[in-house]
Short mmCIF file of C-alpha atoms in Angstrom, two decimals:
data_model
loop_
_atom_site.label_atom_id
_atom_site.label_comp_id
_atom_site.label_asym_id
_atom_site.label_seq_id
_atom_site.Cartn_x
_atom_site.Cartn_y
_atom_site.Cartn_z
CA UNK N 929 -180.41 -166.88 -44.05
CA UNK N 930 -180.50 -170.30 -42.63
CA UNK N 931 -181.67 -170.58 -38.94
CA UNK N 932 -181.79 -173.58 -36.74
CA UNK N 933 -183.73 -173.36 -33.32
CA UNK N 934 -183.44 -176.03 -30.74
CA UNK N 935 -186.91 -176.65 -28.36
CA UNK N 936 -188.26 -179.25 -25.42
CA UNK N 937 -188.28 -179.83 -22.01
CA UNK N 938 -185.36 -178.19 -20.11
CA UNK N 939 -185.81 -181.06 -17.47
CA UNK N 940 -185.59 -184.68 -17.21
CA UNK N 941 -186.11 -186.95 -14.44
CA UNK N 942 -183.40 -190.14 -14.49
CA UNK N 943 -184.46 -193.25 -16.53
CA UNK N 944 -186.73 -191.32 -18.68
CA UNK N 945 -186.56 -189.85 -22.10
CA UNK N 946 -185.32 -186.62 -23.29
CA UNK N 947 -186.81 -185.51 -26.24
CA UNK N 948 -185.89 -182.32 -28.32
CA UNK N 949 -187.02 -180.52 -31.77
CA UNK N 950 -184.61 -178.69 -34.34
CA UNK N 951 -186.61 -176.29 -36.04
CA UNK N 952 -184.93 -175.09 -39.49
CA UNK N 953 -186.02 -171.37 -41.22
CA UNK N 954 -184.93 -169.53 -44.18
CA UNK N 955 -184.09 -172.81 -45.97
CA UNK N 956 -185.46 -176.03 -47.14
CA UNK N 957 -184.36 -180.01 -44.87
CA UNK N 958 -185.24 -181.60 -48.21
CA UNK N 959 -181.85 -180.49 -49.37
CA UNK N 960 -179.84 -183.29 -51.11
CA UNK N 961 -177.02 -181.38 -49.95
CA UNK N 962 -176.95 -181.56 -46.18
CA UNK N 963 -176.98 -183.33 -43.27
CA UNK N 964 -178.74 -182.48 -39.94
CA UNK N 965 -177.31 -183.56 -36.62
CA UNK N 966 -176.75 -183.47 -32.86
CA UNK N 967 -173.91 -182.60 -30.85
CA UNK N 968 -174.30 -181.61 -27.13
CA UNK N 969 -171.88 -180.38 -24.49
CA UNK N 970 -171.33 -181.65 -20.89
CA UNK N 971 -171.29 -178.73 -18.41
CA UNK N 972 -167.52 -177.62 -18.77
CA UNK N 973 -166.88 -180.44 -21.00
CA UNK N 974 -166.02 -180.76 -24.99
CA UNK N 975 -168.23 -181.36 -27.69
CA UNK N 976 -169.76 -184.97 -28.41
CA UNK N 977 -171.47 -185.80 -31.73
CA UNK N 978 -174.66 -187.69 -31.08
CA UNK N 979 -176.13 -188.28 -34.38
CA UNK N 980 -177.24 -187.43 -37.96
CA UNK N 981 -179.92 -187.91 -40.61
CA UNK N 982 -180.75 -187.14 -44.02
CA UNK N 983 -184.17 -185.73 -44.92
CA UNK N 984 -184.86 -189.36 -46.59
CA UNK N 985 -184.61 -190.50 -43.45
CA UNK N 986 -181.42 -192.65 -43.17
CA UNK N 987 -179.88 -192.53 -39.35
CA UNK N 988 -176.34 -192.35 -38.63
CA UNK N 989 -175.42 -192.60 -34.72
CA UNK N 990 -172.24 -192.12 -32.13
CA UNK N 991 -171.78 -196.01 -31.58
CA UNK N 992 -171.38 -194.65 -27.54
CA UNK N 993 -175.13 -193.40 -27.69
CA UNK N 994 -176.84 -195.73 -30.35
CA UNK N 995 -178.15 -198.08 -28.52
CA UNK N 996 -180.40 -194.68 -26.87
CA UNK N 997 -180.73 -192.57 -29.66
CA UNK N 998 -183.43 -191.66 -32.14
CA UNK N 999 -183.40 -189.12 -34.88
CA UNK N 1000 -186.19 -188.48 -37.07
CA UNK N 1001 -187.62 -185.95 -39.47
CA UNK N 1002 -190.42 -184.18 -40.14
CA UNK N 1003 -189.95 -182.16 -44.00
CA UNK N 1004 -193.19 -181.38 -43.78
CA UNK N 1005 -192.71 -179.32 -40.64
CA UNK N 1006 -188.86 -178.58 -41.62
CA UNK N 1007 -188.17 -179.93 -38.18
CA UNK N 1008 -185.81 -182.85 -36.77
CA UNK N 1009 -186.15 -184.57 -33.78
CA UNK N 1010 -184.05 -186.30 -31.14
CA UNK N 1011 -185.18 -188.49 -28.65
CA UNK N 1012 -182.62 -190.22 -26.18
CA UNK N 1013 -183.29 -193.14 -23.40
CA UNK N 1014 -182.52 -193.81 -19.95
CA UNK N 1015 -181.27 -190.79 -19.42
CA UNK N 1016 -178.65 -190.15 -16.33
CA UNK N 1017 -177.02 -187.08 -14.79
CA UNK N 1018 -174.34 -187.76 -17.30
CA UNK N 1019 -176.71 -186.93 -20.10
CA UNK N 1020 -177.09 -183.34 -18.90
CA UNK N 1021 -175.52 -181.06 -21.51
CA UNK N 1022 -176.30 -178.12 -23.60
CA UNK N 1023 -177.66 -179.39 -26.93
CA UNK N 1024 -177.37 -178.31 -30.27
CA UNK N 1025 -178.83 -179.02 -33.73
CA UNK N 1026 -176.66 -178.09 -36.84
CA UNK N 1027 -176.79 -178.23 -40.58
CA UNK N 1028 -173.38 -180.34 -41.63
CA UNK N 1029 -171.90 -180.28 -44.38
CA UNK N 1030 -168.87 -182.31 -45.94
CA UNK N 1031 -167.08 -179.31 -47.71
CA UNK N 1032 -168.29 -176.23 -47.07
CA UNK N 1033 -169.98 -174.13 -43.79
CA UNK N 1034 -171.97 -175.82 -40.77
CA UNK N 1035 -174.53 -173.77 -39.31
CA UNK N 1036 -175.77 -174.45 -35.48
CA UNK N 1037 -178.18 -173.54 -33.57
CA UNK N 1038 -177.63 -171.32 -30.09
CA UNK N 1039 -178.40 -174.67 -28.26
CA UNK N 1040 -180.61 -175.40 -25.45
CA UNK N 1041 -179.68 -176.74 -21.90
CA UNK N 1042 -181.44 -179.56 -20.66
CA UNK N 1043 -180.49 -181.11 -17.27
CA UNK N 1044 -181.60 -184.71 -15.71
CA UNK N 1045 -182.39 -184.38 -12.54
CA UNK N 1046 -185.32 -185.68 -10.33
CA UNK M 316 -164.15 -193.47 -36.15
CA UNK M 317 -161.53 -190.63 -37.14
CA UNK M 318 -159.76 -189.24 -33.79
CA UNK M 319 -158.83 -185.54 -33.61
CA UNK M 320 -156.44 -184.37 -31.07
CA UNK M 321 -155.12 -180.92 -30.50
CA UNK M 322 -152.80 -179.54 -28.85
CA UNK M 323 -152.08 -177.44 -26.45
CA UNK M 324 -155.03 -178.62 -24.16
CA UNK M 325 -154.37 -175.10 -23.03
CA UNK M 326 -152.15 -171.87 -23.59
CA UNK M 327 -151.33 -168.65 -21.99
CA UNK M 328 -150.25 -165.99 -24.09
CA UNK M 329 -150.87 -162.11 -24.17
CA UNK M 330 -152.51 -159.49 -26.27
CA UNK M 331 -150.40 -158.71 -29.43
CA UNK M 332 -148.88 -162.55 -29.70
CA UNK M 333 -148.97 -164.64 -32.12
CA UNK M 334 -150.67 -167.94 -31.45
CA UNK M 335 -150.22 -171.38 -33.05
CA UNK M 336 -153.23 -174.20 -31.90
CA UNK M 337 -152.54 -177.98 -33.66
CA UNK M 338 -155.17 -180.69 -34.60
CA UNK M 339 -153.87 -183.83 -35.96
CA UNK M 340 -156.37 -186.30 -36.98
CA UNK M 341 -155.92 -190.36 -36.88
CA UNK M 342 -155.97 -190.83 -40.58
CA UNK M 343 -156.13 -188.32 -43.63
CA UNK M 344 -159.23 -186.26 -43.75
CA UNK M 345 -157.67 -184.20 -46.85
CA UNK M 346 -158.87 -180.67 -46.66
CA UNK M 347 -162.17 -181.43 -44.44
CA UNK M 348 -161.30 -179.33 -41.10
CA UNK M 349 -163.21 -176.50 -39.56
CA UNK M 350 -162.38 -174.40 -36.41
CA UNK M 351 -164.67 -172.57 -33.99
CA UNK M 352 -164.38 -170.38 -30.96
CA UNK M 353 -166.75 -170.94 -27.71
CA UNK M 354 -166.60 -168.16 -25.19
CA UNK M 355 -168.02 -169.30 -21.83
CA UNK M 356 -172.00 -169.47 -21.75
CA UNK M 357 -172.10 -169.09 -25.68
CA UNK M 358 -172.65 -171.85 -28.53
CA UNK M 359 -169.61 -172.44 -30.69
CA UNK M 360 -169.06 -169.85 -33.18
CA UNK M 361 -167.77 -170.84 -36.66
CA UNK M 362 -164.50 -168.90 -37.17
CA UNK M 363 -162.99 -171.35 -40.69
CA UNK M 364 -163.85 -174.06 -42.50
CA UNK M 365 -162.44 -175.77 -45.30
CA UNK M 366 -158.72 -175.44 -43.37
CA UNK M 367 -158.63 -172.24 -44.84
CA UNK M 368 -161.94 -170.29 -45.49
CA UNK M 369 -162.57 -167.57 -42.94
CA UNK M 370 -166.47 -167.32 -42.24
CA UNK M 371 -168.10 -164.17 -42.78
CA UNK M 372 -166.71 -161.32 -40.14
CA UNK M 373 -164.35 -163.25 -38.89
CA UNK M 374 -161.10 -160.94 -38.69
CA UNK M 375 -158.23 -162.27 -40.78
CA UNK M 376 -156.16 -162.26 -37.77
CA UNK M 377 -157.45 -166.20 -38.20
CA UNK M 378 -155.81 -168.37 -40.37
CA UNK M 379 -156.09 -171.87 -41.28
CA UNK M 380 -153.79 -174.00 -42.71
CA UNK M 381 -152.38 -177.87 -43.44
CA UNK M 382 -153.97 -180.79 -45.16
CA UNK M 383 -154.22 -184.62 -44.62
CA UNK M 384 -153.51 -185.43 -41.02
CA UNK M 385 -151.82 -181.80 -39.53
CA UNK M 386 -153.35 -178.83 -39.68
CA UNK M 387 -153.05 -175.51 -37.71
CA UNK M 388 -155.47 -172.22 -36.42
CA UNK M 389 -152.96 -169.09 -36.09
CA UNK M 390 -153.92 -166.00 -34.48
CA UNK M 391 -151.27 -163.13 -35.75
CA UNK M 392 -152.02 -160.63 -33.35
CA UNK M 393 -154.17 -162.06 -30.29
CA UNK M 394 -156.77 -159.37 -29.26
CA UNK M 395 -158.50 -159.35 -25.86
CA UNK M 396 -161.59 -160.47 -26.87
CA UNK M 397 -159.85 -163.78 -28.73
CA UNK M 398 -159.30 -165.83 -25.36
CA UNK M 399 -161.82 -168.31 -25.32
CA UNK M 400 -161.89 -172.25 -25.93
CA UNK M 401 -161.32 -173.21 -29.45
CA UNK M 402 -162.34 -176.89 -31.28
CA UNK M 403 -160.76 -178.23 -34.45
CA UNK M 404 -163.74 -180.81 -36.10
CA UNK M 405 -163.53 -182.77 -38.89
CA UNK M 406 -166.18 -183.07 -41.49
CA UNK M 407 -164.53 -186.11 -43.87
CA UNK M 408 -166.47 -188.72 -42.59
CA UNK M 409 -170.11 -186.69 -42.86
CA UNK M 410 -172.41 -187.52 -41.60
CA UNK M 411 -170.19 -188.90 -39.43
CA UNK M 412 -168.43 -185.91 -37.05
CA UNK M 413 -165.56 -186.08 -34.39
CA UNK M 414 -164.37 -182.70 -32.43
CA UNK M 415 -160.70 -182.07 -30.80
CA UNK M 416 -160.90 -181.89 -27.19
CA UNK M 417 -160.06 -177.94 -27.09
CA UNK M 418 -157.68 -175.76 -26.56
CA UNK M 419 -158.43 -173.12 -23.49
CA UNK M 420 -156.24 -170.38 -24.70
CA UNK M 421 -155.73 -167.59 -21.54
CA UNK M 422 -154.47 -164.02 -20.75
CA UNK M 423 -151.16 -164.63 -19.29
#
C-alpha cells in the first residue's frame, strides 16, 4: 500500500528557506502514471496547492508561490523535495505531500507542521 | 486557473439529517471532482473521488454526484462523528490542482 511521509525542519526563521522531503513506500515515483505535489494549510485556513512534478522532472507551480518554489526529485531515493524562499509568518502551515492523479484516487501524506518564526 | 467554490461556507444541521454541500467550478472539469473530510488537528481524509466513487470504508451514507461545472456531496443520515470541514478539489487540470474553500458543517 502506497505511503507518503513528509520530513524537515519544523522551524524557520523569516527570510530564510524552508525545505521539506516527501518520502514515498510501497510503490514506485517512476510511475508514468502520477503526479507528486504540495499543498499546505494555513493554521485555520483552507487548502493551497503549491506545486507538482513528474518523476522526469518537469515542474508545475501555483503562479502565487513560483517565483519561491522549488520541487525536485530524487527516484533513486523515491523521495521529492520542496524548497520555498523568503519565507514569512504567512508561510507557516501544515504541509503535505500527495500522489495526484487525474482520474482516479490521491493519496496524502499525514502532513507535517512547520512554523516561521525567529 | 479553474476556481472552485462551494457552498455553504458553513452549515448547522443535526444527527439523522440529510445534508446537501455544492461545489461549482469556473469552467467544465467533466467528471474530475473529489471530496474529503478534515476533522480538526487531522490531514484531509479522502471520502470520493471521481464525483462518485466512495474510497475504501467510507460509509455509503456519502454520495457524490453531478458533472461539468455542479456537483454535490450528500450525507443521508448525518452521524455524530460526520461534523467536520469538508473540501471539494478538482483534479482536471493535473498537475495543476485548485480546492473549494470548505464547508464547516456543525451540530446544531
Amino acid at each position: 500500500q502506497l505511503q507518503l511521509q513528509e520530513s524537515g525542519p519544523g522551524l524557520v526563521k523569516p527570510s530564510e528557506t524552508l525545505s521539506l522531503t516527501c518520502t514515498v513506500s510501497g510503490g514506485s515515483i517512476s510511475s508514468s502514471s502520477y503526479f507528486w505535489g504540495w499543498i499546505r494549510q494555513p493554521p485555520g485556513k483552507g487548502l493551497e496547492w503549491i506545486g507538482t512534478i513528474y518523476y522526469r522532472g518537469r515542474t508545475y507551480y501555483n503562479p502565487s508561490l513560483k517565483s519561491r518554489v522549488t520541487i525536485s526529485v530524487d527516484t533513486s531515493k523515491n523521495q521529492f523535495s520542496l524548497k520555498l524562499s523568503s519565507v514569512t509568518a504567512a508561510d507557516t502551515a501544515l504541509y503535505y505531500c500527495a500522489r495526484l492523479v487525474q482520474s482516479g484516487k490521491p493519496i496524502w501524506g499525514q502532513g507535517t507542521l512547520v512554523t516561521v518564526s525567529s | 486557473d479553474i476556481q472552485m467554490t462551494q457552498s455553504p461556507s458553513s452549515l448547522s444541521a443535526s444527527v439523522g439529517d440529510r445534508v446537501t454541500i455544492t461545489c461549482r467550478a469556473s469552467q467544465s472539469i467533466s467528471g474530475y471532482l473529489n471530496w474529503y473530510q478534515q476533522k480538526p488537528g487531522k490531514a484531509p481524509s479522502l471520502l470520493i473521488y471521481d464525483v462518485r466513487s466512495l474510497e475504501s470504508g467510507v460509509p455509503s451514507r456519502f454520495s457524490g454526484s453531478g458533472s461539468g461545472t455542479d456537483f454535490t456531496l450528500t450525507i443521508s443520515s448525518l452521524q455524530p462523528e460526520d461534523f467536520a470541514t469538508y473540501y471539494c478539489q478538482q483534479s482536471y487540470s493535473t498537475p495543476s490542482i485548485t480546492f473549494g474553500q470548505g464547508t464547516r458543517l456543525e451540530i446544531k
